[in-house]
Short mmCIF file of C-alpha atoms in Angstrom, two decimals:
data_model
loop_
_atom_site.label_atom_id
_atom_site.label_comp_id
_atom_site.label_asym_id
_atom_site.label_seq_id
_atom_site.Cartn_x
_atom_site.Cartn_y
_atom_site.Cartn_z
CA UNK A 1 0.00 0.00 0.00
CA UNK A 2 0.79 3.68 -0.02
CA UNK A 3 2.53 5.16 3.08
CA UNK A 4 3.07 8.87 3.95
CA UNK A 5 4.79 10.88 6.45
CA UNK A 6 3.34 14.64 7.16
CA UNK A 7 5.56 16.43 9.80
CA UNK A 8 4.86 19.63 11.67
CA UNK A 9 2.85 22.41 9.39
CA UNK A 10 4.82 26.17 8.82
CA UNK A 11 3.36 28.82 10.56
CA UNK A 12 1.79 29.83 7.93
CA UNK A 13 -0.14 27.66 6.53
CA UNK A 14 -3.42 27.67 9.25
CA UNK A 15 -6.69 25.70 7.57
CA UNK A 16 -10.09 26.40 8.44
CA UNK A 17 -11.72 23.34 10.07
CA UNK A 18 -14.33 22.13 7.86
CA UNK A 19 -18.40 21.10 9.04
CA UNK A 20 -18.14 17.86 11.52
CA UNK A 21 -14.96 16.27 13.55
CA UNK A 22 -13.18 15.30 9.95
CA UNK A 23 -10.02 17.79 10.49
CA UNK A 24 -9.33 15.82 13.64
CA UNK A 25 -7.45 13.71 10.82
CA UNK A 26 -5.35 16.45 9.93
CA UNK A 27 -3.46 16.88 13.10
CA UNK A 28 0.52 18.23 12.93
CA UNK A 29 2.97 15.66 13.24
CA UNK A 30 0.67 12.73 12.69
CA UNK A 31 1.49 9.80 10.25
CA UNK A 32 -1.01 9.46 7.38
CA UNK A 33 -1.69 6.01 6.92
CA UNK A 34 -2.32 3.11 3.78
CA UNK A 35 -4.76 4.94 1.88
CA UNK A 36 -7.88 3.29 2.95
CA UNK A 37 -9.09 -0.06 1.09
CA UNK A 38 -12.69 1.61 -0.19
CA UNK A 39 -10.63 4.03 -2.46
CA UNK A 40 -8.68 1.03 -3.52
CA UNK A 41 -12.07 -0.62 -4.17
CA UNK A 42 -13.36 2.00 -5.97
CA UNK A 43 -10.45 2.58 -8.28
CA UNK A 44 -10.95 -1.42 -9.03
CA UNK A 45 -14.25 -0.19 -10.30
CA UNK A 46 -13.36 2.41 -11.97
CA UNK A 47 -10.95 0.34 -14.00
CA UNK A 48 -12.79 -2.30 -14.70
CA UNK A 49 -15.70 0.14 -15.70
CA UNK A 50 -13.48 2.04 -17.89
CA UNK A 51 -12.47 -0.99 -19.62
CA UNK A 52 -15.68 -1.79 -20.81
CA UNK A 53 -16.54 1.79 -21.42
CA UNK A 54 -13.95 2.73 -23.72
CA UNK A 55 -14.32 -1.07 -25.21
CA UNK A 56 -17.74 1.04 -26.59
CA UNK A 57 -15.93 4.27 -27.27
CA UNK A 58 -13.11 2.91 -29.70
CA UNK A 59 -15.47 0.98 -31.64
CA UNK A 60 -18.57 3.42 -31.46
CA UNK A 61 -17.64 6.11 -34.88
CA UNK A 62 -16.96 3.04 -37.11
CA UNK A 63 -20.07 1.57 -35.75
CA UNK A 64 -22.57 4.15 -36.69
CA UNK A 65 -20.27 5.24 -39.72
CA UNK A 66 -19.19 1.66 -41.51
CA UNK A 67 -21.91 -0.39 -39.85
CA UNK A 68 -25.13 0.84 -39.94
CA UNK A 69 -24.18 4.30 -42.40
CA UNK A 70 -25.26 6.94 -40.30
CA UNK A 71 -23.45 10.10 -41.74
CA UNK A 72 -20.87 12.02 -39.96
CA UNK A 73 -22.89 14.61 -39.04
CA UNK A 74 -25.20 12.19 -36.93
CA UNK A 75 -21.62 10.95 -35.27
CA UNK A 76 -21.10 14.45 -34.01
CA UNK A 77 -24.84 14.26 -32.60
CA UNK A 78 -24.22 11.06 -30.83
CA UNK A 79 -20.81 12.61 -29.56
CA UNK A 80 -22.43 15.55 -28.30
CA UNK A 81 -24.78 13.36 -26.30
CA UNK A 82 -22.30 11.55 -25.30
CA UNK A 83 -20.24 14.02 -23.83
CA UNK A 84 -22.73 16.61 -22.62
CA UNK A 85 -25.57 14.31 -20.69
CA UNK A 86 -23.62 12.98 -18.04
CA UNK A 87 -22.86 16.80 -16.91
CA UNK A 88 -26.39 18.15 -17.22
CA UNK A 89 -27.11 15.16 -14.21
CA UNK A 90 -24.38 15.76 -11.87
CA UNK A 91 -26.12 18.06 -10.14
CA UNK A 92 -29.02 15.27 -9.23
CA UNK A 93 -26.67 11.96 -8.40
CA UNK A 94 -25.04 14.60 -5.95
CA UNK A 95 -27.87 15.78 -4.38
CA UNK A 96 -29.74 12.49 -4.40
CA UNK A 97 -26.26 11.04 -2.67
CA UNK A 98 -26.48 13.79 0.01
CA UNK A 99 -30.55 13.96 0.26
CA UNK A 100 -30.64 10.05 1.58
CA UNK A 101 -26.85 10.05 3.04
CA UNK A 102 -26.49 6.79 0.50
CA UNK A 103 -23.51 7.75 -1.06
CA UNK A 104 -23.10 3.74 -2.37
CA UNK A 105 -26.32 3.21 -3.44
CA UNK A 106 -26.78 6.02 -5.73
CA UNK A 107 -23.08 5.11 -7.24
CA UNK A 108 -24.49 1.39 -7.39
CA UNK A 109 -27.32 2.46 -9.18
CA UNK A 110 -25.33 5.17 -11.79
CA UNK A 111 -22.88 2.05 -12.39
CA UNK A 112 -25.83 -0.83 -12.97
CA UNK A 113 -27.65 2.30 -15.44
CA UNK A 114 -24.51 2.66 -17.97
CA UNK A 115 -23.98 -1.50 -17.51
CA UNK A 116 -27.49 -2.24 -18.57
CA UNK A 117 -27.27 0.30 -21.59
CA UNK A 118 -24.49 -2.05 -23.13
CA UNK A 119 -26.38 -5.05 -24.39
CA UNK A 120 -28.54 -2.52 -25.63
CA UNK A 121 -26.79 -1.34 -28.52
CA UNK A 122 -27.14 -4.66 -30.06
CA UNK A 123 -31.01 -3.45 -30.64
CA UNK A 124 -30.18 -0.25 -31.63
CA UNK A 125 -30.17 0.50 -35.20
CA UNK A 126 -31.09 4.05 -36.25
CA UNK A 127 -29.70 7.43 -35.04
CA UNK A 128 -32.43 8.13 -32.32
CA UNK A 129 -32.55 4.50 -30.75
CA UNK A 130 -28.57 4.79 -30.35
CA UNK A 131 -29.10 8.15 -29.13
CA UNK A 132 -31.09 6.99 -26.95
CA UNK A 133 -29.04 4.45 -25.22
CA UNK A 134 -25.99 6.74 -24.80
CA UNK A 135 -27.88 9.37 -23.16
CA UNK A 136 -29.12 6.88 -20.61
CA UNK A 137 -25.49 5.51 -20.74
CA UNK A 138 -24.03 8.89 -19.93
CA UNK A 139 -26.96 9.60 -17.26
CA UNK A 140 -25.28 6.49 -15.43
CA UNK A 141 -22.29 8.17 -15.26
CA UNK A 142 -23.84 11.67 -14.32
CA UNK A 143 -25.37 9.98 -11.47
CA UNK A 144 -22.04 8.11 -10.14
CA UNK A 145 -19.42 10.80 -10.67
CA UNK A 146 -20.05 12.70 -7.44
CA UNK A 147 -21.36 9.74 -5.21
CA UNK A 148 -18.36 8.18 -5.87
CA UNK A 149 -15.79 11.19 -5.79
CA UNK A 150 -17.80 11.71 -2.36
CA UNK A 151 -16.99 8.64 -1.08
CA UNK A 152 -13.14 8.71 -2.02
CA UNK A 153 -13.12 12.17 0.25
CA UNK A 154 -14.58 10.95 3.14
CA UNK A 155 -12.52 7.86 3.16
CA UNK A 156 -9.50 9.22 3.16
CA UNK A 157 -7.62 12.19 5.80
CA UNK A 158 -7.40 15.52 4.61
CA UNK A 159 -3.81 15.60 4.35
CA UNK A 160 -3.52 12.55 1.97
CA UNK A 161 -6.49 13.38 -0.10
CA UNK A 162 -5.05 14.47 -3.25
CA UNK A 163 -2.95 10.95 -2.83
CA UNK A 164 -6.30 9.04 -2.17
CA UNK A 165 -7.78 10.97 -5.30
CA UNK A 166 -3.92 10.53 -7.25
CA UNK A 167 -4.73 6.46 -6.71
CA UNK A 168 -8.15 6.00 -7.89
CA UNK A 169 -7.41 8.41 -11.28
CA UNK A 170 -4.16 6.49 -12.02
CA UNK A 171 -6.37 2.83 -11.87
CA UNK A 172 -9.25 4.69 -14.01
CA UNK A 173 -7.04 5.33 -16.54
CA UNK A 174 -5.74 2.32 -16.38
CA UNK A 175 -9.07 0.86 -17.43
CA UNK A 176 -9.07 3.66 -20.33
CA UNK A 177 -5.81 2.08 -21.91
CA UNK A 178 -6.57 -1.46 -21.67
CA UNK A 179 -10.48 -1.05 -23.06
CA UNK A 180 -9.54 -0.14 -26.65
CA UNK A 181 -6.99 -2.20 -26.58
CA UNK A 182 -9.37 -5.34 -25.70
CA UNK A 183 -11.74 -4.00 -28.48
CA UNK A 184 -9.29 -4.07 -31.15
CA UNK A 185 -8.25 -7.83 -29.79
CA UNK A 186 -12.17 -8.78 -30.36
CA UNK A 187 -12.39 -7.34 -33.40
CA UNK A 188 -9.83 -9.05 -34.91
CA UNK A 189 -11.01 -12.35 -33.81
CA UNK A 190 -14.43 -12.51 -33.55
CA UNK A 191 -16.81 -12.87 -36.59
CA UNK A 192 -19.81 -10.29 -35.42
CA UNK A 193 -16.79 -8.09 -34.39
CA UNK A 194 -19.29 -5.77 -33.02
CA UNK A 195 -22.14 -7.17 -31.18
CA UNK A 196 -19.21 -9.43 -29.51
CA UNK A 197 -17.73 -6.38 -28.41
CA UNK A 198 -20.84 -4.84 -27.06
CA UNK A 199 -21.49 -8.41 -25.03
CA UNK A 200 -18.40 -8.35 -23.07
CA UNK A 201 -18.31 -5.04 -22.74
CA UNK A 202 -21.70 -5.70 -20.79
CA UNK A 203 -20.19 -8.12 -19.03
CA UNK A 204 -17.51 -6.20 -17.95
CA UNK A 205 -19.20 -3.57 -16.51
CA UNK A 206 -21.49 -5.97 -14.54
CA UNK A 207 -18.05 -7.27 -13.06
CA UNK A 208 -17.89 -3.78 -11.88
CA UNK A 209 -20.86 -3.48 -9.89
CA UNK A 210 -19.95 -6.60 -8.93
CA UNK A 211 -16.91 -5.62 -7.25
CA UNK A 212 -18.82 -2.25 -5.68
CA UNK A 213 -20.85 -3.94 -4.42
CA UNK A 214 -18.87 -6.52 -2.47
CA UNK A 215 -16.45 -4.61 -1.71
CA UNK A 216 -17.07 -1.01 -1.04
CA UNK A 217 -18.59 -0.14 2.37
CA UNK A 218 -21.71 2.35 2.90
CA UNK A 219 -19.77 4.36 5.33
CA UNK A 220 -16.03 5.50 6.57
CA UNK A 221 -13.62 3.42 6.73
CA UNK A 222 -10.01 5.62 7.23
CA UNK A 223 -7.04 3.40 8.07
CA UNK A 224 -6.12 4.94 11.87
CA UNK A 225 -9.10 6.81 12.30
CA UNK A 226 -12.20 4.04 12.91
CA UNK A 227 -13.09 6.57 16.14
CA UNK A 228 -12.88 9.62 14.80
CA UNK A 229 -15.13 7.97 11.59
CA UNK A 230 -17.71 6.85 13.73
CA UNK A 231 -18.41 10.34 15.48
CA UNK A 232 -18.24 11.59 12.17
CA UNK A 233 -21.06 9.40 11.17
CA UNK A 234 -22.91 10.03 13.97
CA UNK A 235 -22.88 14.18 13.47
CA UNK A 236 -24.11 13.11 9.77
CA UNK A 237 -26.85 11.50 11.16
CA UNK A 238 -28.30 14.77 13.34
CA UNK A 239 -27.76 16.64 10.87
CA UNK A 240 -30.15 18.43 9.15
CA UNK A 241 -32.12 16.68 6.11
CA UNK A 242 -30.38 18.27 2.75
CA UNK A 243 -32.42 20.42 0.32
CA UNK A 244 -31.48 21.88 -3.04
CA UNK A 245 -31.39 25.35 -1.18
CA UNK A 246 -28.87 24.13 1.52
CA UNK A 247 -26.76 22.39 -1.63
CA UNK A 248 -26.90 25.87 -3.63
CA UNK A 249 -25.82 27.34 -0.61
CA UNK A 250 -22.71 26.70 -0.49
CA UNK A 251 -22.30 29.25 -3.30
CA UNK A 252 -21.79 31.32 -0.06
CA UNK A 253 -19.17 30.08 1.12
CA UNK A 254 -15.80 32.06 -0.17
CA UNK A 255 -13.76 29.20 -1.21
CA UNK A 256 -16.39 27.35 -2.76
CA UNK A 257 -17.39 29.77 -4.61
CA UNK A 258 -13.55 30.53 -5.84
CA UNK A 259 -13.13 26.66 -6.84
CA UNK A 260 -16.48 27.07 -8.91
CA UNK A 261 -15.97 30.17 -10.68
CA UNK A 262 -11.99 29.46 -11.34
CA UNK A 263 -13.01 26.09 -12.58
CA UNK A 264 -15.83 26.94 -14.90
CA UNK A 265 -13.88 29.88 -15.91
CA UNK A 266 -10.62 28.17 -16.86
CA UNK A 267 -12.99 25.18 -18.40
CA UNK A 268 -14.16 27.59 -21.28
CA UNK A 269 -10.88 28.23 -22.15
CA UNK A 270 -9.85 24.08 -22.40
CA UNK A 271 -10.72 22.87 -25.98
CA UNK A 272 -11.83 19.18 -26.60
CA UNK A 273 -9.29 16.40 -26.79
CA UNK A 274 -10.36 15.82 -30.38
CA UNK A 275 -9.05 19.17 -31.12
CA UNK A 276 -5.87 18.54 -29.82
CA UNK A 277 -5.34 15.01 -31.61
CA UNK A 278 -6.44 16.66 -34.53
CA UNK A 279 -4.04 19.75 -34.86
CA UNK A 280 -1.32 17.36 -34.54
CA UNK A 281 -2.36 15.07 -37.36
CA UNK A 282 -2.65 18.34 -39.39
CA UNK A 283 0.75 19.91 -37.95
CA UNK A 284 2.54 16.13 -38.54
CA UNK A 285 0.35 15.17 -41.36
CA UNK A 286 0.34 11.85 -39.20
CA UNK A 287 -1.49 8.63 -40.72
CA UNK A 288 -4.99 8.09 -40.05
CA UNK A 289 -4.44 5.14 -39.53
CA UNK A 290 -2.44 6.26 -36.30
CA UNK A 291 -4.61 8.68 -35.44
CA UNK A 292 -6.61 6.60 -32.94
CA UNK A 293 -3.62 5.71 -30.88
CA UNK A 294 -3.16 9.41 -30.11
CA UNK A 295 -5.53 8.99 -27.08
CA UNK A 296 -3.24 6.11 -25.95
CA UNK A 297 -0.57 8.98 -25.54
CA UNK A 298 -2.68 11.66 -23.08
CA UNK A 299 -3.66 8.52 -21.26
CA UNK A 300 -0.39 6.91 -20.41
CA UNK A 301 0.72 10.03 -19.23
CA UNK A 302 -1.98 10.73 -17.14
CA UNK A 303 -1.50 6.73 -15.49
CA UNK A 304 2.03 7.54 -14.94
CA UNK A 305 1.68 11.28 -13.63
CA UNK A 306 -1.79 10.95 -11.32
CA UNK A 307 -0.59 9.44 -8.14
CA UNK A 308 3.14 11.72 -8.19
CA UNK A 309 1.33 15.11 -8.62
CA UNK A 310 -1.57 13.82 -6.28
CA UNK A 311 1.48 13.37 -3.60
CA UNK A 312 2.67 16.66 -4.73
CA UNK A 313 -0.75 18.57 -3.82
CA UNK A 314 -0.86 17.01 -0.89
CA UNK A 315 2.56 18.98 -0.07
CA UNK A 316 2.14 22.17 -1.82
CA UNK A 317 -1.07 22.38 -2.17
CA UNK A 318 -3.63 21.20 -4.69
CA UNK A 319 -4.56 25.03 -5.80
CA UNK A 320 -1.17 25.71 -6.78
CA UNK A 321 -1.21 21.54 -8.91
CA UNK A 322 -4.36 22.78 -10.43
CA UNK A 323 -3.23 25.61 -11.70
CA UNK A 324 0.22 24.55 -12.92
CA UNK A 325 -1.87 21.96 -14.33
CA UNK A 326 -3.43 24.65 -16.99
CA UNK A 327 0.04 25.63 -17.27
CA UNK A 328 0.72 22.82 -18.83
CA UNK A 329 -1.59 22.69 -21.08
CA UNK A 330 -1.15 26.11 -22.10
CA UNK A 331 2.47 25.13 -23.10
CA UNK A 332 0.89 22.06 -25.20
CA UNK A 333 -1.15 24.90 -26.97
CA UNK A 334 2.00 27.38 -27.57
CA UNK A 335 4.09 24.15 -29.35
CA UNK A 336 0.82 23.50 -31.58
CA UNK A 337 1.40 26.96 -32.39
CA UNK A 338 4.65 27.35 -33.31
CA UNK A 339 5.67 27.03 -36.97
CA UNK A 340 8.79 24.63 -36.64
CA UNK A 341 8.18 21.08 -36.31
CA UNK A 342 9.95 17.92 -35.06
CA UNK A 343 9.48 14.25 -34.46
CA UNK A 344 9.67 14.93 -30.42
CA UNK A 345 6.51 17.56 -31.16
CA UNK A 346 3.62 14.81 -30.78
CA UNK A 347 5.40 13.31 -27.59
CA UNK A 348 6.00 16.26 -25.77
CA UNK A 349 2.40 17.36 -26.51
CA UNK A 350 0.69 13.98 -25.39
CA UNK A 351 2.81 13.90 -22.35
CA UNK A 352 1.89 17.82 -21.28
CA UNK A 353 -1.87 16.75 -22.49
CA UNK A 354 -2.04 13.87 -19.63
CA UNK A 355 0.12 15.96 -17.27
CA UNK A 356 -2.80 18.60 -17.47
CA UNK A 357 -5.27 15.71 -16.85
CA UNK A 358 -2.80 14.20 -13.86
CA UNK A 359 -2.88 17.86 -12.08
CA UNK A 360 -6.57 18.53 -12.41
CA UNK A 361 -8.77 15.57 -12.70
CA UNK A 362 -8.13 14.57 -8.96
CA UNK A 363 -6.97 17.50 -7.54
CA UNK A 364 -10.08 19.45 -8.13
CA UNK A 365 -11.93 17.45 -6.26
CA UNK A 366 -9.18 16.84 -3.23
CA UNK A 367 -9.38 20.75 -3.10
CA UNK A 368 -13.21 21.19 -3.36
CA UNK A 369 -13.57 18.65 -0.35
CA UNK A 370 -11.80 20.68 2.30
CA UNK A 371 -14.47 23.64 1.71
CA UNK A 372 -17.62 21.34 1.50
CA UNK A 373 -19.11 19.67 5.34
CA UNK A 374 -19.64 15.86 4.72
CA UNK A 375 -23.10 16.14 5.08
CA UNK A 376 -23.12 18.29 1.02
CA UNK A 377 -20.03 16.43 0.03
CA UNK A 378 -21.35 14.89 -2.81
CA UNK A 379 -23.34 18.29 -4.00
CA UNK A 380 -20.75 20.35 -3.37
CA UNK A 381 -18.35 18.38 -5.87
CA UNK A 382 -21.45 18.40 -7.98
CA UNK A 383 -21.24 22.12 -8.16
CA UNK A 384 -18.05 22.54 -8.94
CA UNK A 385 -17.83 19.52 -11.61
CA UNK A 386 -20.41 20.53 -13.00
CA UNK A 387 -19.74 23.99 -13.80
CA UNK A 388 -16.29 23.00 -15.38
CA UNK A 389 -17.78 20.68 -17.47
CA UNK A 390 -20.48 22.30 -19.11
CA UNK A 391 -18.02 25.25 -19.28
CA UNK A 392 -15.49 22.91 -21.35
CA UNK A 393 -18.55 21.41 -23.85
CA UNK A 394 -19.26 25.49 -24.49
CA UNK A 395 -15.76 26.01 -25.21
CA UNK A 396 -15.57 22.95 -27.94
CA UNK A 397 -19.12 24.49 -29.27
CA UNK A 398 -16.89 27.84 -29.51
CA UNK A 399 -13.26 26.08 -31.18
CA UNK A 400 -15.45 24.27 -33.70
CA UNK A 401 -17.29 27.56 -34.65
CA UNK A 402 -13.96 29.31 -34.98
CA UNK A 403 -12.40 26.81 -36.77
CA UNK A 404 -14.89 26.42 -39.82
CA UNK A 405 -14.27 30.74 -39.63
CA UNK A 406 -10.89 31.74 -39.05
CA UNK A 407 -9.05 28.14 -38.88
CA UNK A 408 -7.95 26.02 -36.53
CA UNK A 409 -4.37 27.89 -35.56
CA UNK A 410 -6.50 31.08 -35.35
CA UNK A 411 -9.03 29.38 -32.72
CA UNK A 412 -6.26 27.61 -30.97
CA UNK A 413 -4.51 30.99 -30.05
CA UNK A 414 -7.90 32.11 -29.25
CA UNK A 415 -8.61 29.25 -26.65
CA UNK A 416 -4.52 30.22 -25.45
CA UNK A 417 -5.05 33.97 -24.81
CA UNK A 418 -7.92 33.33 -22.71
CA UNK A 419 -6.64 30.55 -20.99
CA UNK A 420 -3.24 32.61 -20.44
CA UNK A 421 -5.81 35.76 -19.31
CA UNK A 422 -8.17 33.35 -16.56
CA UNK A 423 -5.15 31.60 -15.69
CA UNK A 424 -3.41 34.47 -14.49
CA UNK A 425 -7.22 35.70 -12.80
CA UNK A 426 -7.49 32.68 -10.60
CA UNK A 427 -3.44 32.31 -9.32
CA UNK A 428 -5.19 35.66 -7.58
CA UNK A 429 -8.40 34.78 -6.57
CA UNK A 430 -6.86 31.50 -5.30
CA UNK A 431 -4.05 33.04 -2.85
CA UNK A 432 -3.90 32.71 0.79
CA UNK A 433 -4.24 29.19 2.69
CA UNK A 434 -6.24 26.44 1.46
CA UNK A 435 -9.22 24.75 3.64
CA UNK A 436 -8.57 20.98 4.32
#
């Protein structure tokens, strides 16, 4: 397992003690222990999950393309569904988390949605019926994200969050190399390539609830702090039932809002992965046949770089990982940018791609969690996800505008000046200590 040491916190870094006993956890000195088994657990399931996920995703354009002969133009639909549902539902799997204290069951039932929508694509022949099962598909995962992101938080101490969040990220993307990968191995030896990769993607994914749950618990369970859990618990029980007005609350609260409006605000100013991947197969005039191992690249680097600059936030502080995090990507823009080219351009690209990923993904959440009690955990995250992710789908909307107008190099320094301008914005709304 992982092990930590945290000695005695500089002067001047004093935390605000969030809602409930859970900054007990945080105490100078003290040894952070293995991070606990549940976020272990749920990184299983994430993994496995992913596999089966992306199993659909690698397969899905020639699908609908080659398969059936849906035109392009009904591909973008289904991509827009399939990128823009699960954040329009956020919102509800947090609240409904919070609303019954169930943080399991609601993740249980977001996971069994998206693993029931698999065997349902061999049904599925025309634009709306496919439409139809990736909305619900993307629903399941609106409904688990901030259950489950909940869950990680208040299983792990607030000094070793970012590591607890670095962990689970790395295994998810673990599941998000392997699934194409798996895919590509059924296609080339099954006869109905497709419908046998839709069946074991299903199965899969029902290995993941599986594993959920079996073995993730309903409530706490912190290496070193089973006491200090359980009075937790007990405060969460008191507490006052949860409402939408008590979730939109905590709008109120300073550093919430901060995290929300920095987030969505440096979200509209992050273009779409396929935007990336495709500037460098126009820079590099790279195959198309390679073109789908691009992906492969952001992802490895994001395995490799998740639990390291989890660690790291945990040290420095996630605010500061974050933001170097759009740092990074802001460099990946500049060398898309610049005229000269080179064989070490699509490498250095990938790798600053996943670092962005590695230093935000996780982090945002680790750094949202300190500022939210653990009775809105889940709605809180909500919030903030949410806001960052319907702010990156308008900023796509925007790119692929500009690019039919002015070009793709023009929108790309577009999406760079702004993200150079609201980068620079939230390094100063984002000073002073962090809450934990």
């Amino acid at each position: 397992m992982y092990l930590a040491e945290r000695g005695p916190a500089p002067a001047d870094e004093s935390e605000e003690a969030p809602a409930g006993r859970e900054a007990r956890a945080a105490q100078p000195g003290r040894i952070t222990r293995t991070i606990s088994g549940t976020v272990v657990a749920l990184g299983a399931v994430s993994l496995i999950t992913d596999v089966s996920s992306e199993m659909v995703t690698a397969v899905l354009p020639l699908y609908v393309v080659a398969g059936l002969g849906l035109s392009p133009l009904g591909f973008g639909v289904l991509d827009g569904v399939y990128n823009g549902v699960s954040g329009l539902v956020r919102l509800f799997g947090g609240h409904l988390a919070d609303r019954g204290r169930r943080h399991k069951a609601v993740a249980v039932a977001g996971y069994g949605l998206s693993a029931l929508c698999k065997p349902l694509l061999l049904l599925a022949q025309t634009l709306p019926a496919i439409g139809a099962v990736l909305a619900l598909d993307r629903t399941g995962k609106g409904i688990r994200t901030a259950p489950r992101d909940a869950l990680i938080s208040l299983n792990s101490t607030p000094d070793n969050r970012g590591r607890a969040f670095g962990v689970h990220r790395a295994m998810d993307t673990g599941g998000a190399l392997l699934g194409p990968l798996v895919a590509f191995l059924v296609l080339g030896v099954a006869a109905d390539g497709y419908d046998a990769v839709f069946t074991l993607s299903f199965c899969v994914a029902a290995l993941g609830v599986l594993v959920l749950l079996l073995f993730v618990p309903s409530g706490r369970a912190v290496p070193g702090q089973a006491a200090q859990a359980e009075e937790a618990q007990a405060e969460e029980a008191k507490a006052e039932p949860v409402t939408v007005r008590s979730a939109l609350a905590l709008l109120r609260r300073p550093d919430v809002r901060r995290l929300a409006v920095c987030a969505t605000l440096l979200g509209l100013t992050t273009v779409s992965d396929a935007f990336v991947y495709l500037l460098l197969q126009h820079r590099l005039g790279i195959a198309e046949r390679w073109f789908p191992l691009l992906p492969l690249g952001t992802a490895g680097a994001f395995l490799l770089l998740a639990l390291p600059l989890g660690m790291l936030a945990d040290r420095v502080g996630r605010r500061r990982v974050f933001l170097g995090g759009h740092v990074a990507l802001l460099f990946a823009y500049g060398l898309l940018l610049v005229p000269a080219q080179s064989g070490l351009l699509p490498v250095v690209v990938l790798a600053l791609h996943g670092a962005f990923y590695a230093a935000t993904d996780g982090v945002l959440p680790a750094a949202a969690a300190g500022a939210v009690p653990p009775t809105l955990r889940a709605s809180g995250l909500a919030l903030i996800g949410t806001g960052q992710a319907l702010a990156r789908f308008c900023c796509s909307l925007a790119v692929g505008a500009a690019w039919t107008v002015i070009g793709d190099r023009a929108a790309l320094a577009l999406a760079a000046g702004g993200l150079a301008i609201c980068a620079g914005w939230a390094a100063y709304a984002l000073r002073g200590p962090e809450t934990r």
